[in-house]
């Protein structure tokens, strides 16, 4: 029985010494607290049952390459000079910036020339907008550059008018 206790102690010592050799990044190492000795004693048999293993020599280089790699498809980027403006009406143009294929939501710019009008409509989902330049009238209220607005699903808009034109960023 003494041999089991010695092995347990050696395993605990090995686990604690390994813990001390891990380079700590501030704020990322958990505090072991008062139950550390008991936890280590419980984990020691598991540590003894594991075969010794040497990590591949290029393991850390592979991890660094993955961390430094360009983001994959989860991030969409469109530069200012990319994309196309499509004509929605004689006085309204739209440029899609991003689109989420799963939800169908997109972010786009709407360029409305002076005199443009958008017909009354009801939103089937939320829509967020930010006026970059110019102004428009919606439901009897004047919105100007720097204003933001959110329409929840079911919101009804009467005719929207842009007597002087505007550029609006919309997420819908």
PDB file of C-alpha atoms in Angstrom:
ATOM      1  CA  UNK A   1       0.000   0.000   0.000  1.00  0.00           C
ATOM      2  CA  UNK A   2       2.910   2.339   0.731  1.00  0.00           C
ATOM      3  CA  UNK A   3       4.047   1.982  -2.900  1.00  0.00           C
ATOM      4  CA  UNK A   4       0.625   3.207  -4.124  1.00  0.00           C
ATOM      5  CA  UNK A   5       0.915   6.232  -1.857  1.00  0.00           C
ATOM      6  CA  UNK A   6       4.454   6.936  -3.116  1.00  0.00           C
ATOM      7  CA  UNK A   7       3.290   6.654  -6.735  1.00  0.00           C
ATOM      8  CA  UNK A   8       0.373   8.968  -6.006  1.00  0.00           C
ATOM      9  CA  UNK A   9       2.692  11.499  -4.435  1.00  0.00           C
ATOM     10  CA  UNK A  10       5.128  11.267  -7.375  1.00  0.00           C
ATOM     11  CA  UNK A  11       2.249  11.792  -9.805  1.00  0.00           C
ATOM     12  CA  UNK A  12       1.026  14.758  -7.817  1.00  0.00           C
ATOM     13  CA  UNK A  13       4.515  16.212  -7.762  1.00  0.00           C
ATOM     14  CA  UNK A  14       4.826  15.699 -11.521  1.00  0.00           C
ATOM     15  CA  UNK A  15       1.440  17.366 -12.145  1.00  0.00           C
ATOM     16  CA  UNK A  16       2.289  20.313  -9.909  1.00  0.00           C
ATOM     17  CA  UNK A  17       5.741  20.719 -11.424  1.00  0.00           C
ATOM     18  CA  UNK A  18       4.235  20.584 -14.934  1.00  0.00           C
ATOM     19  CA  UNK A  19       1.712  23.233 -13.917  1.00  0.00           C
ATOM     20  CA  UNK A  20       4.553  25.482 -12.816  1.00  0.00           C
ATOM     21  CA  UNK A  21       6.322  25.169 -16.185  1.00  0.00           C
ATOM     22  CA  UNK A  22       3.335  26.340 -18.244  1.00  0.00           C
ATOM     23  CA  UNK A  23       4.014  29.923 -19.284  1.00  0.00           C
ATOM     24  CA  UNK A  24       1.276  32.009 -17.700  1.00  0.00           C
ATOM     25  CA  UNK A  25      -0.560  34.704 -19.611  1.00  0.00           C
ATOM     26  CA  UNK A  26      -1.896  37.224 -17.080  1.00  0.00           C
ATOM     27  CA  UNK A  27      -5.505  36.567 -16.190  1.00  0.00           C
ATOM     28  CA  UNK A  28      -5.679  33.106 -17.795  1.00  0.00           C
ATOM     29  CA  UNK A  29      -4.375  30.718 -15.128  1.00  0.00           C
ATOM     30  CA  UNK A  30      -7.152  29.480 -12.841  1.00  0.00           C
ATOM     31  CA  UNK A  31      -6.595  29.805  -9.118  1.00  0.00           C
ATOM     32  CA  UNK A  32      -6.379  26.300  -7.664  1.00  0.00           C
ATOM     33  CA  UNK A  33      -7.803  27.303  -4.264  1.00  0.00           C
ATOM     34  CA  UNK A  34      -7.950  25.234  -1.076  1.00  0.00           C
ATOM     35  CA  UNK A  35      -9.113  21.984  -2.718  1.00  0.00           C
ATOM     36  CA  UNK A  36      -6.067  21.663  -4.963  1.00  0.00           C
ATOM     37  CA  UNK A  37      -4.373  18.880  -2.984  1.00  0.00           C
ATOM     38  CA  UNK A  38      -7.532  16.767  -2.960  1.00  0.00           C
ATOM     39  CA  UNK A  39      -8.121  17.355  -6.673  1.00  0.00           C
ATOM     40  CA  UNK A  40      -4.543  16.413  -7.530  1.00  0.00           C
ATOM     41  CA  UNK A  41      -4.804  13.243  -5.410  1.00  0.00           C
ATOM     42  CA  UNK A  42      -7.963  12.257  -7.310  1.00  0.00           C
ATOM     43  CA  UNK A  43      -6.356  12.932 -10.698  1.00  0.00           C
ATOM     44  CA  UNK A  44      -3.054  11.150  -9.941  1.00  0.00           C
ATOM     45  CA  UNK A  45      -4.267   7.639 -10.922  1.00  0.00           C
ATOM     46  CA  UNK A  46      -5.459   9.002 -14.239  1.00  0.00           C
ATOM     47  CA  UNK A  47      -2.102  10.663 -14.841  1.00  0.00           C
ATOM     48  CA  UNK A  48      -0.302   7.381 -14.063  1.00  0.00           C
ATOM     49  CA  UNK A  49      -2.454   5.441 -16.518  1.00  0.00           C
ATOM     50  CA  UNK A  50      -1.533   7.679 -19.449  1.00  0.00           C
ATOM     51  CA  UNK A  51       1.347   6.620 -21.675  1.00  0.00           C
ATOM     52  CA  UNK A  52       4.235   9.007 -21.967  1.00  0.00           C
ATOM     53  CA  UNK A  53       3.933  11.060 -25.136  1.00  0.00           C
ATOM     54  CA  UNK A  54       6.122  13.581 -26.855  1.00  0.00           C
ATOM     55  CA  UNK A  55       4.288  16.257 -28.827  1.00  0.00           C
ATOM     56  CA  UNK A  56       5.269  16.670 -32.485  1.00  0.00           C
ATOM     57  CA  UNK A  57       8.245  18.984 -32.855  1.00  0.00           C
ATOM     58  CA  UNK A  58       6.261  21.441 -34.985  1.00  0.00           C
ATOM     59  CA  UNK A  59       3.170  21.532 -32.728  1.00  0.00           C
ATOM     60  CA  UNK A  60       3.653  25.085 -31.440  1.00  0.00           C
ATOM     61  CA  UNK A  61       4.588  26.349 -34.908  1.00  0.00           C
ATOM     62  CA  UNK A  62       1.382  24.784 -36.285  1.00  0.00           C
ATOM     63  CA  UNK A  63      -0.685  26.411 -33.536  1.00  0.00           C
ATOM     64  CA  UNK A  64       0.930  29.795 -34.226  1.00  0.00           C
ATOM     65  CA  UNK A  65       0.270  29.434 -37.971  1.00  0.00           C
ATOM     66  CA  UNK A  66      -3.403  28.732 -37.264  1.00  0.00           C
ATOM     67  CA  UNK A  67      -3.683  31.687 -34.884  1.00  0.00           C
ATOM     68  CA  UNK A  68      -1.953  34.021 -37.346  1.00  0.00           C
ATOM     69  CA  UNK A  69      -3.910  32.805 -40.403  1.00  0.00           C
ATOM     70  CA  UNK A  70      -6.395  35.054 -42.159  1.00  0.00           C
ATOM     71  CA  UNK A  71      -9.952  34.520 -40.939  1.00  0.00           C
ATOM     72  CA  UNK A  72     -11.917  32.027 -42.974  1.00  0.00           C
ATOM     73  CA  UNK A  73     -15.399  32.477 -44.432  1.00  0.00           C
ATOM     74  CA  UNK A  74     -16.810  33.600 -41.070  1.00  0.00           C
ATOM     75  CA  UNK A  75     -15.713  37.155 -41.910  1.00  0.00           C
ATOM     76  CA  UNK A  76     -16.806  39.036 -45.016  1.00  0.00           C
ATOM     77  CA  UNK A  77     -14.925  42.117 -46.140  1.00  0.00           C
ATOM     78  CA  UNK A  78     -15.871  44.468 -48.936  1.00  0.00           C
ATOM     79  CA  UNK A  79     -13.599  47.391 -49.708  1.00  0.00           C
ATOM     80  CA  UNK A  80     -15.016  50.836 -50.526  1.00  0.00           C
ATOM     81  CA  UNK A  81     -14.189  50.486 -54.221  1.00  0.00           C
ATOM     82  CA  UNK A  82     -15.739  46.998 -54.473  1.00  0.00           C
ATOM     83  CA  UNK A  83     -19.337  45.975 -55.065  1.00  0.00           C
ATOM     84  CA  UNK A  84     -21.914  47.363 -57.442  1.00  0.00           C
ATOM     85  CA  UNK A  85     -24.622  49.967 -57.134  1.00  0.00           C
ATOM     86  CA  UNK A  86     -27.912  48.640 -58.491  1.00  0.00           C
ATOM     87  CA  UNK A  87     -30.748  50.887 -59.576  1.00  0.00           C
ATOM     88  CA  UNK A  88     -33.917  50.405 -57.467  1.00  0.00           C
ATOM     89  CA  UNK A  89     -35.842  53.252 -59.102  1.00  0.00           C
ATOM     90  CA  UNK A  90     -35.050  56.403 -61.041  1.00  0.00           C
ATOM     91  CA  UNK A  91     -33.795  58.133 -57.885  1.00  0.00           C
ATOM     92  CA  UNK A  92     -32.727  55.260 -55.576  1.00  0.00           C
ATOM     93  CA  UNK A  93     -29.572  53.125 -55.777  1.00  0.00           C
ATOM     94  CA  UNK A  94     -28.544  50.221 -53.532  1.00  0.00           C
ATOM     95  CA  UNK A  95     -25.125  48.674 -52.811  1.00  0.00           C
ATOM     96  CA  UNK A  96     -25.084  45.418 -50.818  1.00  0.00           C
ATOM     97  CA  UNK A  97     -22.082  45.324 -48.469  1.00  0.00           C
ATOM     98  CA  UNK A  98     -22.552  41.982 -46.680  1.00  0.00           C
ATOM     99  CA  UNK A  99     -25.090  39.171 -46.683  1.00  0.00           C
ATOM    100  CA  UNK A 100     -25.583  36.366 -44.164  1.00  0.00           C
ATOM    101  CA  UNK A 101     -26.623  33.317 -46.193  1.00  0.00           C
ATOM    102  CA  UNK A 102     -28.061  31.553 -43.130  1.00  0.00           C
ATOM    103  CA  UNK A 103     -30.368  34.323 -41.886  1.00  0.00           C
ATOM    104  CA  UNK A 104     -30.819  36.197 -45.174  1.00  0.00           C
ATOM    105  CA  UNK A 105     -29.999  39.467 -43.402  1.00  0.00           C
ATOM    106  CA  UNK A 106     -27.802  41.964 -45.196  1.00  0.00           C
ATOM    107  CA  UNK A 107     -26.155  45.322 -44.714  1.00  0.00           C
ATOM    108  CA  UNK A 108     -26.377  47.803 -47.561  1.00  0.00           C
ATOM    109  CA  UNK A 109     -26.085  51.427 -48.571  1.00  0.00           C
ATOM    110  CA  UNK A 110     -29.081  53.233 -50.006  1.00  0.00           C
ATOM    111  CA  UNK A 111     -28.301  56.344 -52.082  1.00  0.00           C
ATOM    112  CA  UNK A 112     -31.446  58.416 -52.536  1.00  0.00           C
ATOM    113  CA  UNK A 113     -31.270  61.376 -54.898  1.00  0.00           C
ATOM    114  CA  UNK A 114     -33.268  64.559 -54.210  1.00  0.00           C
ATOM    115  CA  UNK A 115     -36.989  63.930 -54.677  1.00  0.00           C
ATOM    116  CA  UNK A 116     -36.777  60.147 -54.061  1.00  0.00           C
ATOM    117  CA  UNK A 117     -39.703  58.382 -52.386  1.00  0.00           C
ATOM    118  CA  UNK A 118     -40.118  54.928 -50.854  1.00  0.00           C
ATOM    119  CA  UNK A 119     -43.639  53.502 -50.907  1.00  0.00           C
ATOM    120  CA  UNK A 120     -45.456  52.600 -47.658  1.00  0.00           C
ATOM    121  CA  UNK A 121     -44.419  49.187 -46.335  1.00  0.00           C
ATOM    122  CA  UNK A 122     -44.497  46.878 -43.301  1.00  0.00           C
ATOM    123  CA  UNK A 123     -41.294  45.300 -41.951  1.00  0.00           C
ATOM    124  CA  UNK A 124     -41.297  41.516 -41.685  1.00  0.00           C
ATOM    125  CA  UNK A 125     -38.115  41.643 -39.562  1.00  0.00           C
ATOM    126  CA  UNK A 126     -36.109  44.248 -37.688  1.00  0.00           C
ATOM    127  CA  UNK A 127     -34.296  46.912 -39.671  1.00  0.00           C
ATOM    128  CA  UNK A 128     -31.562  49.191 -38.349  1.00  0.00           C
ATOM    129  CA  UNK A 129     -30.496  52.296 -40.215  1.00  0.00           C
ATOM    130  CA  UNK A 130     -27.970  55.098 -39.838  1.00  0.00           C
ATOM    131  CA  UNK A 131     -28.106  58.287 -41.891  1.00  0.00           C
ATOM    132  CA  UNK A 132     -24.604  59.014 -43.199  1.00  0.00           C
ATOM    133  CA  UNK A 133     -25.476  62.190 -45.075  1.00  0.00           C
ATOM    134  CA  UNK A 134     -28.527  64.162 -46.106  1.00  0.00           C
ATOM    135  CA  UNK A 135     -31.996  63.771 -44.642  1.00  0.00           C
ATOM    136  CA  UNK A 136     -35.368  62.099 -45.085  1.00  0.00           C
ATOM    137  CA  UNK A 137     -38.894  62.313 -43.725  1.00  0.00           C
ATOM    138  CA  UNK A 138     -40.517  59.177 -42.270  1.00  0.00           C
ATOM    139  CA  UNK A 139     -43.850  59.000 -40.425  1.00  0.00           C
ATOM    140  CA  UNK A 140     -43.889  62.766 -39.978  1.00  0.00           C
ATOM    141  CA  UNK A 141     -40.384  62.954 -38.477  1.00  0.00           C
ATOM    142  CA  UNK A 142     -37.262  64.464 -39.997  1.00  0.00           C
ATOM    143  CA  UNK A 143     -34.123  62.281 -39.812  1.00  0.00           C
ATOM    144  CA  UNK A 144     -30.751  63.891 -40.536  1.00  0.00           C
ATOM    145  CA  UNK A 145     -27.089  62.837 -40.821  1.00  0.00           C
ATOM    146  CA  UNK A 146     -25.964  61.069 -37.649  1.00  0.00           C
ATOM    147  CA  UNK A 147     -29.456  59.852 -36.689  1.00  0.00           C
ATOM    148  CA  UNK A 148     -30.102  56.150 -36.167  1.00  0.00           C
ATOM    149  CA  UNK A 149     -33.391  54.293 -36.147  1.00  0.00           C
ATOM    150  CA  UNK A 150     -34.602  50.736 -35.555  1.00  0.00           C
ATOM    151  CA  UNK A 151     -37.882  49.354 -36.893  1.00  0.00           C
ATOM    152  CA  UNK A 152     -39.093  46.168 -35.237  1.00  0.00           C
ATOM    153  CA  UNK A 153     -40.988  43.429 -37.117  1.00  0.00           C
ATOM    154  CA  UNK A 154     -44.518  44.563 -37.912  1.00  0.00           C
ATOM    155  CA  UNK A 155     -43.582  48.266 -38.005  1.00  0.00           C
ATOM    156  CA  UNK A 156     -45.550  50.135 -40.659  1.00  0.00           C
ATOM    157  CA  UNK A 157     -43.935  53.005 -42.535  1.00  0.00           C
ATOM    158  CA  UNK A 158     -45.923  55.528 -44.506  1.00  0.00           C
ATOM    159  CA  UNK A 159     -44.281  56.996 -47.585  1.00  0.00           C
ATOM    160  CA  UNK A 160     -40.647  58.009 -46.932  1.00  0.00           C
ATOM    161  CA  UNK A 161     -39.544  61.154 -48.763  1.00  0.00           C
ATOM    162  CA  UNK A 162     -36.073  62.558 -49.450  1.00  0.00           C
ATOM    163  CA  UNK A 163     -36.546  66.129 -50.716  1.00  0.00           C
ATOM    164  CA  UNK A 164     -32.784  66.822 -50.577  1.00  0.00           C
ATOM    165  CA  UNK A 165     -31.437  63.264 -50.940  1.00  0.00           C
ATOM    166  CA  UNK A 166     -29.491  61.078 -48.503  1.00  0.00           C
ATOM    167  CA  UNK A 167     -27.076  58.206 -48.032  1.00  0.00           C
ATOM    168  CA  UNK A 168     -28.242  55.614 -45.506  1.00  0.00           C
ATOM    169  CA  UNK A 169     -26.576  52.485 -44.048  1.00  0.00           C
ATOM    170  CA  UNK A 170     -29.176  49.779 -43.461  1.00  0.00           C
ATOM    171  CA  UNK A 171     -29.006  46.374 -41.786  1.00  0.00           C
ATOM    172  CA  UNK A 172     -32.084  44.254 -42.441  1.00  0.00           C
TER     173      UNK A 172
END
